[in-house]
Structure formats: C-alpha cells, structure tokens
PDB file of C-alpha atoms and ligand atoms in Angstrom:
ATOM      1  CA  UNK A   1       0.111   0.060   0.080  1.00 66.00           C
ATOM      2  CA  UNK A   2       1.340   3.481  -0.576  1.00 75.00           C
ATOM      3  CA  UNK A   3       0.854   6.376   1.662  1.00 74.00           C
ATOM      4  CA  UNK A   4      -0.547   9.187  -0.277  1.00 70.00           C
ATOM      5  CA  UNK A   5       1.174  11.919   1.591  1.00 70.00           C
ATOM      6  CA  UNK A   6       4.716  10.951   0.514  1.00 89.00           C
ATOM      7  CA  UNK A   7       4.533  10.487  -3.082  1.00 95.00           C
ATOM      8  CA  UNK A   8       7.751  11.731  -4.574  1.00 97.00           C
ATOM      9  CA  UNK A   9       7.477  14.714  -6.642  1.00 98.00           C
ATOM     10  CA  UNK A  10       9.924  13.960  -9.198  1.00 98.00           C
ATOM     11  CA  UNK A  11      11.330  10.399 -10.168  1.00 98.00           C
ATOM     12  CA  UNK A  12      14.198   9.620 -12.332  1.00 99.00           C
ATOM     13  CA  UNK A  13      14.713   6.049 -13.859  1.00 99.00           C
ATOM     14  CA  UNK A  14      17.798   4.693 -15.342  1.00 99.00           C
ATOM     15  CA  UNK A  15      16.112   1.874 -17.629  1.00 98.00           C
ATOM     16  CA  UNK A  16      18.847  -0.648 -17.720  1.00 98.00           C
ATOM     17  CA  UNK A  17      19.166  -4.134 -18.641  1.00 98.00           C
ATOM     18  CA  UNK A  18      17.474  -4.500 -22.033  1.00 98.00           C
ATOM     19  CA  UNK A  19      20.436  -6.270 -23.736  1.00 98.00           C
ATOM     20  CA  UNK A  20      20.692  -8.735 -20.928  1.00 98.00           C
ATOM     21  CA  UNK A  21      17.190  -9.381 -20.966  1.00 98.00           C
ATOM     22  CA  UNK A  22      17.290 -10.421 -24.706  1.00 98.00           C
ATOM     23  CA  UNK A  23      20.646 -12.396 -24.400  1.00 98.00           C
ATOM     24  CA  UNK A  24      19.149 -14.530 -21.542  1.00 98.00           C
ATOM     25  CA  UNK A  25      16.518 -15.534 -24.002  1.00 98.00           C
ATOM     26  CA  UNK A  26      18.799 -15.944 -27.088  1.00 98.00           C
ATOM     27  CA  UNK A  27      17.221 -12.900 -28.849  1.00 98.00           C
ATOM     28  CA  UNK A  28      19.126 -10.061 -30.487  1.00 96.00           C
ATOM     29  CA  UNK A  29      19.598  -7.121 -28.014  1.00 96.00           C
ATOM     30  CA  UNK A  30      17.056  -4.831 -29.870  1.00 95.00           C
ATOM     31  CA  UNK A  31      14.111  -7.270 -28.969  1.00 97.00           C
ATOM     32  CA  UNK A  32      15.161  -6.358 -25.326  1.00 98.00           C
ATOM     33  CA  UNK A  33      14.774  -2.688 -26.331  1.00 97.00           C
ATOM     34  CA  UNK A  34      11.561  -3.254 -27.818  1.00 96.00           C
ATOM     35  CA  UNK A  35      10.188  -4.857 -24.851  1.00 97.00           C
ATOM     36  CA  UNK A  36      11.717  -1.999 -22.671  1.00 97.00           C
ATOM     37  CA  UNK A  37       9.550   0.503 -24.714  1.00 95.00           C
ATOM     38  CA  UNK A  38       6.577  -1.330 -23.566  1.00 95.00           C
ATOM     39  CA  UNK A  39       7.470  -0.819 -20.153  1.00 97.00           C
ATOM     40  CA  UNK A  40       8.032   2.791 -20.785  1.00 97.00           C
ATOM     41  CA  UNK A  41       4.331   3.169 -21.600  1.00 96.00           C
ATOM     42  CA  UNK A  42       3.197   1.303 -18.621  1.00 97.00           C
ATOM     43  CA  UNK A  43       5.392   3.124 -16.129  1.00 98.00           C
ATOM     44  CA  UNK A  44       4.621   6.467 -17.666  1.00 98.00           C
ATOM     45  CA  UNK A  45       0.852   5.733 -17.379  1.00 97.00           C
ATOM     46  CA  UNK A  46       1.402   4.611 -13.780  1.00 97.00           C
ATOM     47  CA  UNK A  47       3.298   7.794 -12.632  1.00 98.00           C
ATOM     48  CA  UNK A  48       0.649   9.971 -14.114  1.00 97.00           C
ATOM     49  CA  UNK A  49      -1.933   8.344 -12.493  1.00 96.00           C
ATOM     50  CA  UNK A  50      -0.134   8.331  -9.084  1.00 96.00           C
ATOM     51  CA  UNK A  51       0.110  12.042  -9.320  1.00 96.00           C
ATOM     52  CA  UNK A  52       3.869  12.263  -9.864  1.00 98.00           C
ATOM     53  CA  UNK A  53       4.864  15.718 -11.105  1.00 98.00           C
ATOM     54  CA  UNK A  54       7.828  14.932 -13.050  1.00 98.00           C
ATOM     55  CA  UNK A  55       9.004  11.477 -14.504  1.00 98.00           C
ATOM     56  CA  UNK A  56      12.491  11.432 -16.036  1.00 98.00           C
ATOM     57  CA  UNK A  57      13.521   8.555 -18.243  1.00 98.00           C
ATOM     58  CA  UNK A  58      17.125   7.979 -19.079  1.00 98.00           C
ATOM     59  CA  UNK A  59      16.735   6.568 -22.511  1.00 98.00           C
ATOM     60  CA  UNK A  60      20.038   7.210 -24.314  1.00 98.00           C
ATOM     61  CA  UNK A  61      23.366   8.393 -22.898  1.00 98.00           C
ATOM     62  CA  UNK A  62      26.008  10.285 -24.672  1.00 98.00           C
ATOM     63  CA  UNK A  63      28.253   7.335 -24.141  1.00 98.00           C
ATOM     64  CA  UNK A  64      25.689   5.061 -25.751  1.00 98.00           C
ATOM     65  CA  UNK A  65      26.705   6.474 -29.179  1.00 98.00           C
ATOM     66  CA  UNK A  66      29.661   4.061 -28.809  1.00 98.00           C
ATOM     67  CA  UNK A  67      27.497   1.230 -29.383  1.00 98.00           C
ATOM     68  CA  UNK A  68      27.497  -0.627 -32.793  1.00 96.00           C
ATOM     69  CA  UNK A  69      25.849   1.483 -35.261  1.00 97.00           C
ATOM     70  CA  UNK A  70      22.984  -0.989 -36.101  1.00 94.00           C
ATOM     71  CA  UNK A  71      22.058  -0.986 -32.312  1.00 95.00           C
ATOM     72  CA  UNK A  72      21.969   2.686 -32.394  1.00 97.00           C
ATOM     73  CA  UNK A  73      20.019   3.123 -35.777  1.00 96.00           C
ATOM     74  CA  UNK A  74      17.488   0.515 -34.284  1.00 94.00           C
ATOM     75  CA  UNK A  75      17.161   2.387 -30.823  1.00 96.00           C
ATOM     76  CA  UNK A  76      16.441   5.785 -32.962  1.00 96.00           C
ATOM     77  CA  UNK A  77      13.788   4.036 -34.969  1.00 95.00           C
ATOM     78  CA  UNK A  78      12.333   2.464 -31.903  1.00 95.00           C
ATOM     79  CA  UNK A  79      12.416   5.927 -30.168  1.00 95.00           C
ATOM     80  CA  UNK A  80      10.563   7.606 -33.170  1.00 94.00           C
ATOM     81  CA  UNK A  81       7.923   4.746 -33.290  1.00 94.00           C
ATOM     82  CA  UNK A  82       7.330   5.175 -29.652  1.00 94.00           C
ATOM     83  CA  UNK A  83       7.015   8.973 -29.731  1.00 93.00           C
ATOM     84  CA  UNK A  84       4.593   8.930 -32.594  1.00 94.00           C
ATOM     85  CA  UNK A  85       2.372   6.283 -31.028  1.00 95.00           C
ATOM     86  CA  UNK A  86       2.469   8.171 -27.674  1.00 96.00           C
ATOM     87  CA  UNK A  87       1.514  11.552 -28.634  1.00 97.00           C
ATOM     88  CA  UNK A  88      -2.334  10.867 -28.594  1.00 97.00           C
ATOM     89  CA  UNK A  89      -1.817   9.386 -24.914  1.00 96.00           C
ATOM     90  CA  UNK A  90       0.127  12.523 -23.944  1.00 98.00           C
ATOM     91  CA  UNK A  91      -2.757  14.709 -25.044  1.00 98.00           C
ATOM     92  CA  UNK A  92      -5.418  12.531 -23.506  1.00 97.00           C
ATOM     93  CA  UNK A  93      -3.595  12.228 -19.896  1.00 97.00           C
ATOM     94  CA  UNK A  94      -2.360  16.059 -20.207  1.00 98.00           C
ATOM     95  CA  UNK A  95       1.217  15.144 -20.174  1.00 98.00           C
ATOM     96  CA  UNK A  96       3.786  17.706 -20.985  1.00 98.00           C
ATOM     97  CA  UNK A  97       6.819  16.212 -23.029  1.00 98.00           C
ATOM     98  CA  UNK A  98      10.270  17.575 -22.795  1.00 98.00           C
ATOM     99  CA  UNK A  99      13.733  16.251 -23.937  1.00 98.00           C
ATOM    100  CA  UNK A 100      16.887  17.071 -22.464  1.00 98.00           C
ATOM    101  CA  UNK A 101      20.555  16.374 -23.830  1.00 98.00           C
ATOM    102  CA  UNK A 102      22.366  16.984 -26.852  1.00 98.00           C
ATOM    103  CA  UNK A 103      19.388  16.612 -29.256  1.00 96.00           C
ATOM    104  CA  UNK A 104      21.309  18.082 -32.168  1.00 97.00           C
ATOM    105  CA  UNK A 105      23.085  14.773 -32.198  1.00 98.00           C
ATOM    106  CA  UNK A 106      19.684  12.827 -33.014  1.00 98.00           C
ATOM    107  CA  UNK A 107      18.547  12.157 -36.502  1.00 97.00           C
ATOM    108  CA  UNK A 108      16.870  15.280 -37.875  1.00 97.00           C
ATOM    109  CA  UNK A 109      13.569  13.747 -38.305  1.00 95.00           C
ATOM    110  CA  UNK A 110      13.480  12.699 -34.532  1.00 96.00           C
ATOM    111  CA  UNK A 111      14.547  16.220 -33.612  1.00 97.00           C
ATOM    112  CA  UNK A 112      11.669  17.580 -35.589  1.00 97.00           C
ATOM    113  CA  UNK A 113       9.138  15.187 -33.948  1.00 96.00           C
ATOM    114  CA  UNK A 114      10.448  15.932 -30.597  1.00 97.00           C
ATOM    115  CA  UNK A 115      10.046  19.837 -31.240  1.00 97.00           C
ATOM    116  CA  UNK A 116       6.700  19.237 -32.337  1.00 97.00           C
ATOM    117  CA  UNK A 117       5.686  17.013 -29.460  1.00 97.00           C
ATOM    118  CA  UNK A 118       7.047  19.601 -26.938  1.00 98.00           C
ATOM    119  CA  UNK A 119       4.967  22.232 -28.650  1.00 98.00           C
ATOM    120  CA  UNK A 120       2.002  20.387 -28.689  1.00 98.00           C
ATOM    121  CA  UNK A 121       1.967  19.231 -25.076  1.00 98.00           C
ATOM    122  CA  UNK A 122       3.459  22.554 -23.686  1.00 98.00           C
ATOM    123  CA  UNK A 123       0.180  23.843 -22.328  1.00 98.00           C
ATOM    124  CA  UNK A 124      -0.863  20.511 -20.847  1.00 98.00           C
ATOM    125  CA  UNK A 125      -1.677  20.414 -17.207  1.00 98.00           C
ATOM    126  CA  UNK A 126      -0.565  16.962 -16.001  1.00 98.00           C
ATOM    127  CA  UNK A 127       2.678  15.236 -15.357  1.00 98.00           C
ATOM    128  CA  UNK A 128       5.936  16.393 -17.130  1.00 98.00           C
ATOM    129  CA  UNK A 129       7.714  13.532 -18.969  1.00 98.00           C
ATOM    130  CA  UNK A 130      11.374  14.248 -19.475  1.00 98.00           C
ATOM    131  CA  UNK A 131      13.295  12.065 -21.794  1.00 98.00           C
ATOM    132  CA  UNK A 132      16.949  12.005 -21.372  1.00 98.00           C
ATOM    133  CA  UNK A 133      18.112  11.541 -24.906  1.00 98.00           C
ATOM    134  CA  UNK A 134      21.801  11.891 -25.950  1.00 98.00           C
ATOM    135  CA  UNK A 135      22.134  12.926 -22.266  1.00 98.00           C
ATOM    136  CA  UNK A 136      24.917  12.896 -19.930  1.00 98.00           C
ATOM    137  CA  UNK A 137      25.141  15.004 -16.615  1.00 98.00           C
ATOM    138  CA  UNK A 138      28.779  16.132 -16.906  1.00 98.00           C
ATOM    139  CA  UNK A 139      28.054  17.156 -20.475  1.00 98.00           C
ATOM    140  CA  UNK A 140      24.958  19.003 -19.276  1.00 98.00           C
ATOM    141  CA  UNK A 141      26.949  20.793 -16.527  1.00 98.00           C
ATOM    142  CA  UNK A 142      29.655  22.022 -19.144  1.00 98.00           C
ATOM    143  CA  UNK A 143      27.043  23.300 -21.527  1.00 98.00           C
ATOM    144  CA  UNK A 144      25.702  25.121 -18.580  1.00 98.00           C
ATOM    145  CA  UNK A 145      29.090  26.612 -17.785  1.00 98.00           C
ATOM    146  CA  UNK A 146      29.250  27.762 -21.520  1.00 98.00           C
ATOM    147  CA  UNK A 147      26.178  29.382 -21.208  1.00 98.00           C
ATOM    148  CA  UNK A 148      26.990  31.205 -17.865  1.00 98.00           C
ATOM    149  CA  UNK A 149      30.109  32.465 -19.554  1.00 98.00           C
ATOM    150  CA  UNK A 150      28.260  33.652 -22.786  1.00 98.00           C
ATOM    151  CA  UNK A 151      25.662  35.486 -20.626  1.00 97.00           C
ATOM    152  CA  UNK A 152      28.477  37.509 -18.925  1.00 98.00           C
ATOM    153  CA  UNK A 153      27.545  36.491 -15.512  1.00 97.00           C
ATOM    154  CA  UNK A 154      30.068  37.770 -12.808  1.00 96.00           C
ATOM    155  CA  UNK A 155      31.537  35.299 -10.254  1.00 96.00           C
ATOM    156  CA  UNK A 156      29.847  37.017  -7.381  1.00 97.00           C
ATOM    157  CA  UNK A 157      26.629  36.887  -9.041  1.00 96.00           C
ATOM    158  CA  UNK A 158      26.471  32.937  -9.526  1.00 98.00           C
ATOM    159  CA  UNK A 159      24.627  30.836  -6.997  1.00 98.00           C
ATOM    160  CA  UNK A 160      23.744  27.319  -6.996  1.00 97.00           C
ATOM    161  CA  UNK A 161      20.208  28.396  -7.673  1.00 97.00           C
ATOM    162  CA  UNK A 162      21.203  30.750 -10.731  1.00 97.00           C
ATOM    163  CA  UNK A 163      23.457  28.110 -11.855  1.00 98.00           C
ATOM    164  CA  UNK A 164      20.489  25.492 -11.983  1.00 98.00           C
ATOM    165  CA  UNK A 165      18.736  27.654 -14.439  1.00 98.00           C
ATOM    166  CA  UNK A 166      21.284  27.232 -17.172  1.00 98.00           C
ATOM    167  CA  UNK A 167      20.826  23.346 -16.961  1.00 98.00           C
ATOM    168  CA  UNK A 168      18.616  21.455 -19.251  1.00 98.00           C
ATOM    169  CA  UNK A 169      16.348  20.940 -16.434  1.00 98.00           C
ATOM    170  CA  UNK A 170      15.896  24.638 -15.686  1.00 98.00           C
ATOM    171  CA  UNK A 171      12.746  25.309 -13.676  1.00 96.00           C
ATOM    172  CA  UNK A 172      12.275  21.804 -12.658  1.00 96.00           C
ATOM    173  CA  UNK A 173      12.670  20.231  -9.175  1.00 95.00           C
ATOM    174  CA  UNK A 174      15.568  17.938  -8.372  1.00 98.00           C
ATOM    175  CA  UNK A 175      14.614  14.166  -8.469  1.00 98.00           C
ATOM    176  CA  UNK A 176      13.605  12.856  -4.927  1.00 98.00           C
ATOM    177  CA  UNK A 177      14.000   9.348  -6.162  1.00 98.00           C
ATOM    178  CA  UNK A 178      16.376   7.804  -8.690  1.00 98.00           C
ATOM    179  CA  UNK A 179      15.618   4.022  -9.692  1.00 99.00           C
ATOM    180  CA  UNK A 180      18.028   2.023 -11.536  1.00 98.00           C
ATOM    181  CA  UNK A 181      17.083  -1.545 -12.684  1.00 98.00           C
ATOM    182  CA  UNK A 182      19.455  -4.389 -13.819  1.00 98.00           C
ATOM    183  CA  UNK A 183      21.420  -4.774 -10.740  1.00 98.00           C
ATOM    184  CA  UNK A 184      24.083  -2.103 -11.633  1.00 98.00           C
ATOM    185  CA  UNK A 185      24.907   0.343  -8.820  1.00 98.00           C
ATOM    186  CA  UNK A 186      25.840   3.324 -10.647  1.00 98.00           C
ATOM    187  CA  UNK A 187      24.682   6.654 -11.984  1.00 98.00           C
ATOM    188  CA  UNK A 188      26.136   6.280 -15.420  1.00 98.00           C
ATOM    189  CA  UNK A 189      26.295   9.943 -15.817  1.00 98.00           C
ATOM    190  CA  UNK A 190      22.519  10.616 -14.981  1.00 98.00           C
ATOM    191  CA  UNK A 191      21.635  13.840 -13.317  1.00 98.00           C
ATOM    192  CA  UNK A 192      24.912  14.338 -11.658  1.00 98.00           C
ATOM    193  CA  UNK A 193      23.962  17.970 -10.492  1.00 98.00           C
ATOM    194  CA  UNK A 194      20.261  17.433  -9.756  1.00 98.00           C
ATOM    195  CA  UNK A 195      20.785  14.000  -7.875  1.00 98.00           C
ATOM    196  CA  UNK A 196      23.008  15.419  -5.052  1.00 98.00           C
ATOM    197  CA  UNK A 197      20.292  14.546  -2.461  1.00 98.00           C
ATOM    198  CA  UNK A 198      18.163  12.132  -4.536  1.00 98.00           C
ATOM    199  CA  UNK A 199      17.313   8.752  -2.735  1.00 98.00           C
ATOM    200  CA  UNK A 200      18.707   6.006  -4.734  1.00 98.00           C
ATOM    201  CA  UNK A 201      16.769   2.630  -5.474  1.00 98.00           C
ATOM    202  CA  UNK A 202      18.527  -0.286  -7.176  1.00 98.00           C
ATOM    203  CA  UNK A 203      16.812  -3.464  -8.214  1.00 98.00           C
ATOM    204  CA  UNK A 204      18.104  -6.611  -9.909  1.00 98.00           C
ATOM    205  CA  UNK A 205      14.982  -6.804 -12.272  1.00 98.00           C
ATOM    206  CA  UNK A 206      15.864  -5.968 -15.828  1.00 98.00           C
ATOM    207  CA  UNK A 207      14.141  -3.011 -17.345  1.00 98.00           C
ATOM    208  CA  UNK A 208      11.733  -5.211 -19.600  1.00 98.00           C
ATOM    209  CA  UNK A 209      10.522  -6.927 -16.441  1.00 98.00           C
ATOM    210  CA  UNK A 210       9.995  -3.663 -14.515  1.00 98.00           C
ATOM    211  CA  UNK A 211       6.297  -3.857 -13.971  1.00 98.00           C
ATOM    212  CA  UNK A 212       3.755  -1.299 -12.371  1.00 97.00           C
ATOM    213  CA  UNK A 213       3.992  -3.550  -9.092  1.00 97.00           C
ATOM    214  CA  UNK A 214       7.866  -3.180  -9.035  1.00 97.00           C
ATOM    215  CA  UNK A 215       7.480   0.534  -9.606  1.00 98.00           C
ATOM    216  CA  UNK A 216       5.080   0.739  -6.548  1.00 97.00           C
ATOM    217  CA  UNK A 217       7.717  -1.407  -4.542  1.00 97.00           C
ATOM    218  CA  UNK A 218      10.201   1.272  -5.205  1.00 98.00           C
ATOM    219  CA  UNK A 219       7.985   4.149  -4.243  1.00 97.00           C
ATOM    220  CA  UNK A 220       7.113   2.122  -1.135  1.00 96.00           C
ATOM    221  CA  UNK A 221      10.787   1.920  -0.245  1.00 96.00           C
ATOM    222  CA  UNK A 222      11.036   5.723  -0.798  1.00 97.00           C
ATOM    223  CA  UNK A 223       8.476   6.457   1.611  1.00 95.00           C
ATOM    224  CA  UNK A 224      10.346   4.733   4.437  1.00 94.00           C
ATOM    225  CA  UNK A 225      13.566   6.788   3.867  1.00 95.00           C
ATOM    226  CA  UNK A 226      14.390   9.543   6.433  1.00 92.00           C
ATOM    227  CA  UNK A 227      15.547  12.559   4.243  1.00 93.00           C
ATOM    228  CA  UNK A 228      17.969  14.569   6.288  1.00 93.00           C
ATOM    229  CA  UNK A 229      19.736  16.896   3.780  1.00 93.00           C
ATOM    230  CA  UNK A 230      22.632  17.052   6.200  1.00 93.00           C
ATOM    231  CA  UNK A 231      20.585  18.095   9.046  1.00 93.00           C
ATOM    232  CA  UNK A 232      19.125  15.691  11.678  1.00 90.00           C
ATOM    233  CA  UNK A 233      15.644  14.152  11.686  1.00 85.00           C
ATOM    234  CA  UNK A 234      12.700  16.053  12.911  1.00 76.00           C
ATOM    235  CA  UNK A 235      12.043  13.643  15.809  1.00 74.00           C
ATOM    236  CA  UNK A 236      15.691  13.381  16.928  1.00 78.00           C
ATOM    237  CA  UNK A 237      16.669  14.260  20.591  1.00 76.00           C
ATOM    238  CA  UNK A 238      18.948  17.361  20.698  1.00 67.00           C
ATOM    239  CA  UNK A 239      22.457  16.638  22.223  1.00 70.00           C
TER     240      UNK A 239
HETATM  241  C1  IPE B 301      19.493  -0.045 -21.425  1.00 56.00           C
HETATM  242  O1  IPE B 301      19.679  -1.251 -21.608  1.00 56.00           O
HETATM  243  C2  IPE B 301      19.084   0.842 -22.629  1.00 56.00           C
HETATM  244  C3  IPE B 301      20.101   1.575 -23.310  1.00 56.00           C
HETATM  245  C4  IPE B 301      21.309   1.903 -22.587  1.00 56.00           C
HETATM  246  C5  IPE B 301      19.790   2.363 -24.393  1.00 56.00           C
HETATM  247  P1  IPE B 301      20.957  -1.886 -22.169  1.00 56.00           P
HETATM  248  O2  IPE B 301      21.129  -1.809 -23.707  1.00 56.00           O
HETATM  249  O3  IPE B 301      22.156  -1.038 -21.549  1.00 56.00           O
HETATM  250  O4  IPE B 301      20.999  -3.427 -21.675  1.00 56.00           O
HETATM  251  P2  IPE B 301      22.298  -4.042 -20.890  1.00 56.00           P
HETATM  252  O5  IPE B 301      22.847  -3.218 -19.833  1.00 56.00           O
HETATM  253  O6  IPE B 301      23.420  -4.250 -21.961  1.00 56.00           O
HETATM  254  O7  IPE B 301      21.666  -5.349 -20.436  1.00 56.00           O
HETATM  255  C1  IPE B 302      22.895   3.911 -18.587  1.00 56.00           C
HETATM  256  O1  IPE B 302      22.924   2.469 -19.017  1.00 56.00           O
HETATM  257  C2  IPE B 302      22.213   4.611 -19.702  1.00 56.00           C
HETATM  258  C3  IPE B 302      20.865   4.345 -19.922  1.00 56.00           C
HETATM  259  C4  IPE B 302      20.129   3.640 -19.202  1.00 56.00           C
HETATM  260  C5  IPE B 302      20.308   5.270 -20.909  1.00 56.00           C
HETATM  261  P1  IPE B 302      24.334   2.052 -19.731  1.00 56.00           P
HETATM  262  O2  IPE B 302      24.100   0.414 -19.949  1.00 56.00           O
HETATM  263  O3  IPE B 302      24.728   2.782 -20.814  1.00 56.00           O
HETATM  264  O4  IPE B 302      25.342   2.134 -18.516  1.00 56.00           O
HETATM  265  P2  IPE B 302      26.625   1.284 -18.138  1.00 56.00           P
HETATM  266  O5  IPE B 302      27.387   1.191 -19.440  1.00 56.00           O
HETATM  267  O6  IPE B 302      26.366  -0.018 -17.515  1.00 56.00           O
HETATM  268  O7  IPE B 302      27.225   2.179 -17.134  1.00 56.00           O
HETATM  269 MG1   MG B 303      23.268  -1.319 -19.798  1.00 56.00          MG
END
C-alpha cells in the first residue's frame, strides 16, 4: 500500500538491462529494447495516475553513441515509433513532454518530432515527462558553464540556484528518487548535479521486467526513507 502523503514529486529512472534481458532468451539485443519500450508506456501511465509531477527517463546516454551502429540506428527508429504512438496518450492524459540532452546529435526527423511534441504538449496540465536523450550529466554541466560565460555572469552573481537555471532541467525540481534497474549500482552520468540529494533505489530486475508493481515497491521503499539533507531528523533528540 502506498501512503498518499509522500509520493515523490520527481522520479528519475535509469532504464537498464534491455540487452541482458534479450541475451538471456537468445534474442537479439534490440528485442530487449522493444520490450523495454512497452514498459516505458506502462510506467509513464502509472506515474501519471499516481500524481507524480515529473518523471525523467534516461533512454540514451552520450556514451551510448559508442555502441554498434546497427543497435544505435534501431534504437533511434524505436524512439521515433514510440514518440509518434504516444502523442495521443500524452494529449489524453495531459502529459507535458520535454527532452534533455544534446538533441542536435539525434537524427533530424526525430529532432523535428521532439520539437513538435514539446510544442503540442506545452500547455497540458498533467505530469511532465522528461526524456533524457543523448544526455549525460557532466556534458550538461559543461554546456551550462558555457552558457553562464556567454551570458557574462560575474562570479559574485553566480549561486547554486542561478546556475541550475542554465541546466537543461531549468525550472524543474531535483529528483526525489532515482531508480536503476538491472542490478548495476551506479549513476552512469545521470543527473550528476540534480541527484545530489536524491534517494537511490536499485533493483536486480531488468528493465523489460520492471512492472507497475515493481515501480510501486520502489516508491514504497522511498516512503520509508528519512531524508535529512545533512541536518538531523525532525524527531531526533538534541544533544
Ligand atoms: C538500457 O539497456 C537501454 C540503453 C542503454 C539504451 P542496455 O542496452 O544497457 O542493456 P544491458 O545493460 O546491456 O543489459
Ligand atoms: C545507462 O546505461 C544509460 C541508460 C540507461 C540510457 P548503460 O548500460 O549505458 O550504462 P553502463 O555502461 O552500464 O554504465
Ligand atoms: Mg546497460
């Protein structure tokens, strides 16, 4: 059972394990990506129904460009297919779609479709779905530093808050919870700045097997956490 009071506002998911899911079944890796895309739909729907404000899905890292070109091309095709299919659901559920990352590296038709989807969903009132595509946290920070320099900001004017407004996630709350599937316990360059105080949840489950129930378990686990942000618990005895 989920307690309604402590639903995380922003959840980030590092969707990992598609390749291993396929390899375990003697299937080509891309089959795992295809099944993974089905989970994306299910988890997005669940998150929006739970009243989560922002869901960020790490779908493709800058480092992932190093993969064999056939895998990259098929992933891009899958992304285009998914986006085109989901647009009607975004409109129906009032989802605002945004993409973060070096989008100029994506195939041009996908860039166009992302722009169109962002425009069409911009005035929706429901959950914000952020797709991290050709995204990496360090790269985002360096791009932000370049924007700060170009804007002529003086060192004494720069604060953590103002710096955040130069990141791709400008105006968006930091993730309360970051989930990573597939048993790997690392961030792999996901939200390096924004994740400073995120609660982390790792599961052995491979992404194509990450169901709505597993998602609920992660949120339930989050609800037991004591987030201190460097201070002491509200209920703790003073020395
Ligand atoms: C995650 O699954 C999807 C992407 C990174 C695009 P992987 O493709 O990394 O699957 P594994 O980790 O090899 O099993
Ligand atoms: C992280 O997974 C990136 C995404 C899920 C998009 P990877 O499979 O690329 O990460 P590593 O190589 O295991 O660190
Ligand atoms: Mg992986």
